[in-house]
N, CA and C of each residue as an Amber inpcrd file, in Angstrom:
protein
   234
   5.3250000   9.3420000 -49.4180000   4.0480000   8.8630000 -48.9480000
   3.5260000   9.7560000 -47.8180000   4.3640000  10.1270000 -46.8550000
   3.9210000  10.9700000 -45.7460000   3.4410000  12.3140000 -46.2780000
   4.2180000  12.9210000 -47.1660000   3.8470000  14.2220000 -47.7230000
   2.5060000  14.1300000 -48.4590000   2.3200000  13.0710000 -49.2450000
   1.0570000  12.8870000 -49.9720000  -0.1150000  12.7310000 -49.0080000
   0.0980000  11.9850000 -47.9400000  -0.9610000  11.7870000 -46.9530000
  -1.3160000  13.0980000 -46.2540000  -0.3180000  13.8680000 -45.8770000
  -0.5720000  15.1580000 -45.2230000  -1.3940000  16.0480000 -46.1530000
  -0.9610000  16.1500000 -47.3980000  -1.6540000  16.9990000 -48.3710000
  -3.1020000  16.5260000 -48.5690000  -3.2820000  15.2180000 -48.6870000
  -4.6240000  14.6640000 -48.9070000  -5.5570000  15.0240000 -47.7570000
  -5.1390000  14.7440000 -46.5450000  -6.0150000  14.9810000 -45.3990000
  -6.2470000  16.4760000 -45.1580000  -5.2320000  17.2990000 -45.3880000
  -5.4270000  18.7420000 -45.2380000  -6.3940000  19.2680000 -46.2960000
  -6.2020000  18.8340000 -47.5320000  -7.0790000  19.2720000 -48.6250000
  -8.5110000  18.8240000 -48.4160000  -8.6980000  17.5970000 -47.9370000
 -10.0480000  17.0900000 -47.6570000 -10.7860000  17.9840000 -46.6640000
 -10.0410000  18.5980000 -45.7790000 -10.6580000  19.4570000 -44.7660000
 -10.8300000  20.8940000 -45.2600000 -10.3690000  21.1620000 -46.4800000
 -10.5410000  22.4730000 -47.0780000  -9.7450000  23.5800000 -46.4140000
  -8.5810000  23.2270000 -45.8960000  -7.7440000  24.1910000 -45.1930000
  -6.5100000  24.4800000 -46.0520000  -6.1860000  25.7440000 -46.2350000
  -4.9850000  26.1070000 -46.9940000  -3.7380000  25.7430000 -46.1900000
  -2.6070000  25.6360000 -46.8780000  -1.3430000  25.3770000 -46.1850000
  -1.0800000  26.4450000 -45.1420000  -1.2780000  27.6940000 -45.5160000
  -0.9960000  28.7910000 -44.6050000  -1.8920000  28.7420000 -43.3750000
  -3.1850000  28.5400000 -43.5740000  -4.1080000  28.4820000 -42.4430000
  -3.8090000  27.2860000 -41.5390000  -3.4710000  26.1570000 -42.1540000
  -3.1750000  24.9700000 -41.3510000  -1.9030000  25.1750000 -40.5390000
  -0.8720000  25.7320000 -41.1800000   0.3810000  25.9890000 -40.4620000
   0.1380000  26.9250000 -39.2780000  -0.6590000  27.9530000 -39.4770000
  -0.9960000  28.8580000 -38.3760000  -1.7670000  28.1250000 -37.2850000
  -2.6950000  27.2720000 -37.6930000  -3.5380000  26.5310000 -36.7590000
  -2.7040000  25.6360000 -35.8360000  -1.6460000  25.0390000 -36.3780000
  -0.8230000  24.1240000 -35.5840000   0.4640000  24.7880000 -35.0890000
   0.5580000  26.0990000 -35.2640000   1.7090000  26.8730000 -34.8030000
   3.0230000  26.3470000 -35.3960000   3.0390000  26.2400000 -36.7240000
   4.2140000  25.7680000 -37.4470000   4.5340000  26.7860000 -38.5410000
   5.7980000  27.0030000 -38.8020000   6.1940000  27.9240000 -39.8570000
   5.6220000  27.4540000 -41.1940000   4.9810000  28.3730000 -41.9310000
   4.3200000  28.0220000 -43.1770000   5.2970000  27.4820000 -44.2180000
   6.4590000  28.0880000 -44.3230000   7.4120000  27.6200000 -45.3320000
   7.9440000  26.2280000 -44.9870000   8.1510000  25.9610000 -43.6940000
   8.5730000  24.6240000 -43.2780000   7.4740000  23.6110000 -43.5760000
   6.2250000  23.9570000 -43.2010000   5.1180000  23.0340000 -43.4530000
   4.9690000  22.7570000 -44.9420000   5.0630000  23.8000000 -45.7720000
   4.9570000  23.6130000 -47.2190000   6.0320000  22.6920000 -47.7490000
   7.2510000  22.8450000 -47.2470000   8.3520000  21.9820000 -47.6830000
   8.1270000  20.5340000 -47.2490000   7.5710000  20.3460000 -46.0540000
   7.2480000  18.9870000 -45.5850000   6.1930000  18.3780000 -46.4990000
   5.1640000  19.1610000 -46.8030000   4.0610000  18.6450000 -47.6210000
   4.5070000  18.3500000 -49.0550000   5.5120000  19.0380000 -49.5300000
   6.0600000  18.7590000 -50.8680000   7.1130000  17.6550000 -50.8380000
   7.4290000  17.1450000 -49.6620000   8.4190000  16.0830000 -49.5350000
   9.8430000  16.5800000 -49.6320000  10.0490000  17.8740000 -49.4260000
  11.3820000  18.4620000 -49.5310000  12.1340000  18.4820000 -48.2060000
  11.4310000  18.3110000 -47.1160000  12.0400000  18.3380000 -45.7810000
  11.6700000  17.0670000 -45.0320000  12.5950000  16.5880000 -44.2290000
  12.2880000  15.5010000 -43.3110000  11.4990000  16.0760000 -42.1430000
  10.7490000  15.2340000 -41.4890000   9.9000000  15.6980000 -40.4030000
  10.2110000  14.9130000 -39.1390000  10.2410000  15.6040000 -38.0240000
  10.4680000  14.9410000 -36.7390000   9.1730000  14.2750000 -36.2790000
   9.3210000  13.3520000 -35.3600000   8.1440000  12.6890000 -34.7810000
   7.2530000  13.7110000 -34.0880000   7.8460000  14.6780000 -33.4000000
   7.0570000  15.7080000 -32.7200000   6.2080000  16.5010000 -33.7070000
   6.8080000  16.9000000 -34.8330000   6.0500000  17.6580000 -35.8250000
   5.0240000  16.7920000 -36.5450000   5.3420000  15.5200000 -36.7590000
   4.3600000  14.6050000 -37.3440000   3.1380000  14.5060000 -36.4350000
   3.3830000  14.4140000 -35.1370000   2.2800000  14.3400000 -34.1760000
   1.4840000  15.6440000 -34.1640000   2.1640000  16.7670000 -34.2480000
   1.4750000  18.0650000 -34.2740000   0.5550000  18.1680000 -35.5000000
   1.0620000  17.7320000 -36.6530000   0.2590000  17.7540000 -37.8760000
  -0.9220000  16.8020000 -37.7550000  -0.6720000  15.5870000 -37.2710000
  -1.7560000  14.6070000 -37.1200000  -2.8310000  15.1220000 -36.1670000
  -2.4280000  15.7230000 -35.0660000  -3.4020000  16.2800000 -34.1250000
  -4.2290000  17.3700000 -34.7870000  -3.5890000  18.2080000 -35.5920000
  -4.3050000  19.2570000 -36.3070000  -5.2950000  18.6990000 -37.3080000
  -4.9840000  17.5320000 -37.8480000  -5.8770000  16.8680000 -38.8000000
  -6.8800000  15.9510000 -38.1150000  -6.7390000  15.7960000 -36.8100000
  -7.6110000  14.9350000 -36.0130000  -7.5360000  13.4710000 -36.4560000
  -6.3080000  13.0260000 -36.7150000  -6.0700000  11.6340000 -37.0780000
  -4.8900000  11.1060000 -36.2690000  -4.7600000   9.8020000 -36.2160000
  -3.6220000   9.1800000 -35.5390000  -2.3670000   9.4030000 -36.3800000
  -1.2280000   9.6980000 -35.7580000   0.0110000   9.9010000 -36.5280000
   0.3450000   8.7310000 -37.4450000  -0.0020000   7.5270000 -37.0430000
   0.3190000   6.3510000 -37.8680000  -0.3540000   6.4000000 -39.2340000
  -1.4840000   7.0790000 -39.3410000  -2.1740000   7.1720000 -40.6250000
  -1.3030000   7.8990000 -41.6430000  -0.5290000   8.8670000 -41.1850000
   0.3270000   9.6140000 -42.0970000   1.5160000   8.7820000 -42.5720000
   1.8030000   7.6970000 -41.8800000   2.9520000   6.8600000 -42.2200000
   2.6060000   5.6840000 -43.1090000   1.3280000   5.4040000 -43.2660000
   0.9000000   4.2470000 -44.0570000   0.1470000   4.7160000 -45.2840000
  -0.1670000   3.7980000 -46.1660000  -0.9160000   4.1380000 -47.3610000
  -2.2670000   4.7560000 -47.0280000  -2.7290000   5.6260000 -47.8780000
  -3.9690000   6.3620000 -47.6560000  -5.1540000   5.4220000 -47.4540000
  -5.3230000   4.4340000 -48.2820000  -6.4690000   3.5250000 -48.1570000
  -6.4220000   2.7350000 -46.8560000  -5.2300000   2.2970000 -46.4520000
  -5.1070000   1.5440000 -45.2090000  -5.4480000   2.4100000 -44.0070000
  -5.2390000   3.7090000 -44.1100000  -5.4870000   4.6140000 -43.0020000
  -6.9410000   4.9570000 -42.7760000  -7.8010000   4.7400000 -43.7510000
  -9.2060000   5.1230000 -43.6150000  -9.8610000   4.4920000 -42.3930000
  -9.5270000   3.2700000 -42.0960000 -10.1390000   2.5710000 -40.9650000
  -9.6500000   3.1080000 -39.6290000  -8.5520000   3.8690000 -39.6230000
  -7.9770000   4.3310000 -38.3680000  -8.2540000   5.7990000 -38.0700000
  -9.0770000   6.4710000 -38.8880000  -9.3750000   7.8780000 -38.6270000
 -10.0780000   8.0160000 -37.2900000  -9.7320000   9.0660000 -36.5730000
 -10.3260000   9.3080000 -35.2660000 -11.6820000   9.9910000 -35.4210000
 -12.5750000   9.7840000 -34.4770000 -13.8620000  10.4930000 -34.5480000
 -13.6320000  12.0010000 -34.4500000 -14.5040000  12.7630000 -35.0600000
 -14.3860000  14.2220000 -35.0650000 -14.6900000  14.7450000 -33.6750000
 -13.6500000  15.2460000 -32.9990000 -13.8150000  15.7430000 -31.6240000
 -14.4710000  17.1200000 -31.5840000 -14.5040000  17.8230000 -32.6900000
 -15.0610000  19.1750000 -32.6850000 -16.5820000  19.1570000 -32.5640000
 -17.2100000  18.0350000 -32.8010000 -18.6730000  17.9380000 -32.7240000
 -19.1760000  17.4710000 -31.3760000 -18.2640000  17.1780000 -30.4610000
 -18.6610000  16.6580000 -29.1510000 -19.2000000  17.7510000 -28.2640000
């Protein structure tokens, strides 16, 4: 579920795995493995990914539909 949520939110933003990994200063191969559900993820890295996606970390832990109400406002437009 976490991997699916990460992939969904990253794809919605039109960012490649490589560009996103660079953006959040994470190894691309590690990020790809996390997104495919092949690697476990630490709370610190979950938070780093959520911050890069501009969402609360809890959204990545719950079902996609339940998370829609918890998306953070887009800070880049402020």
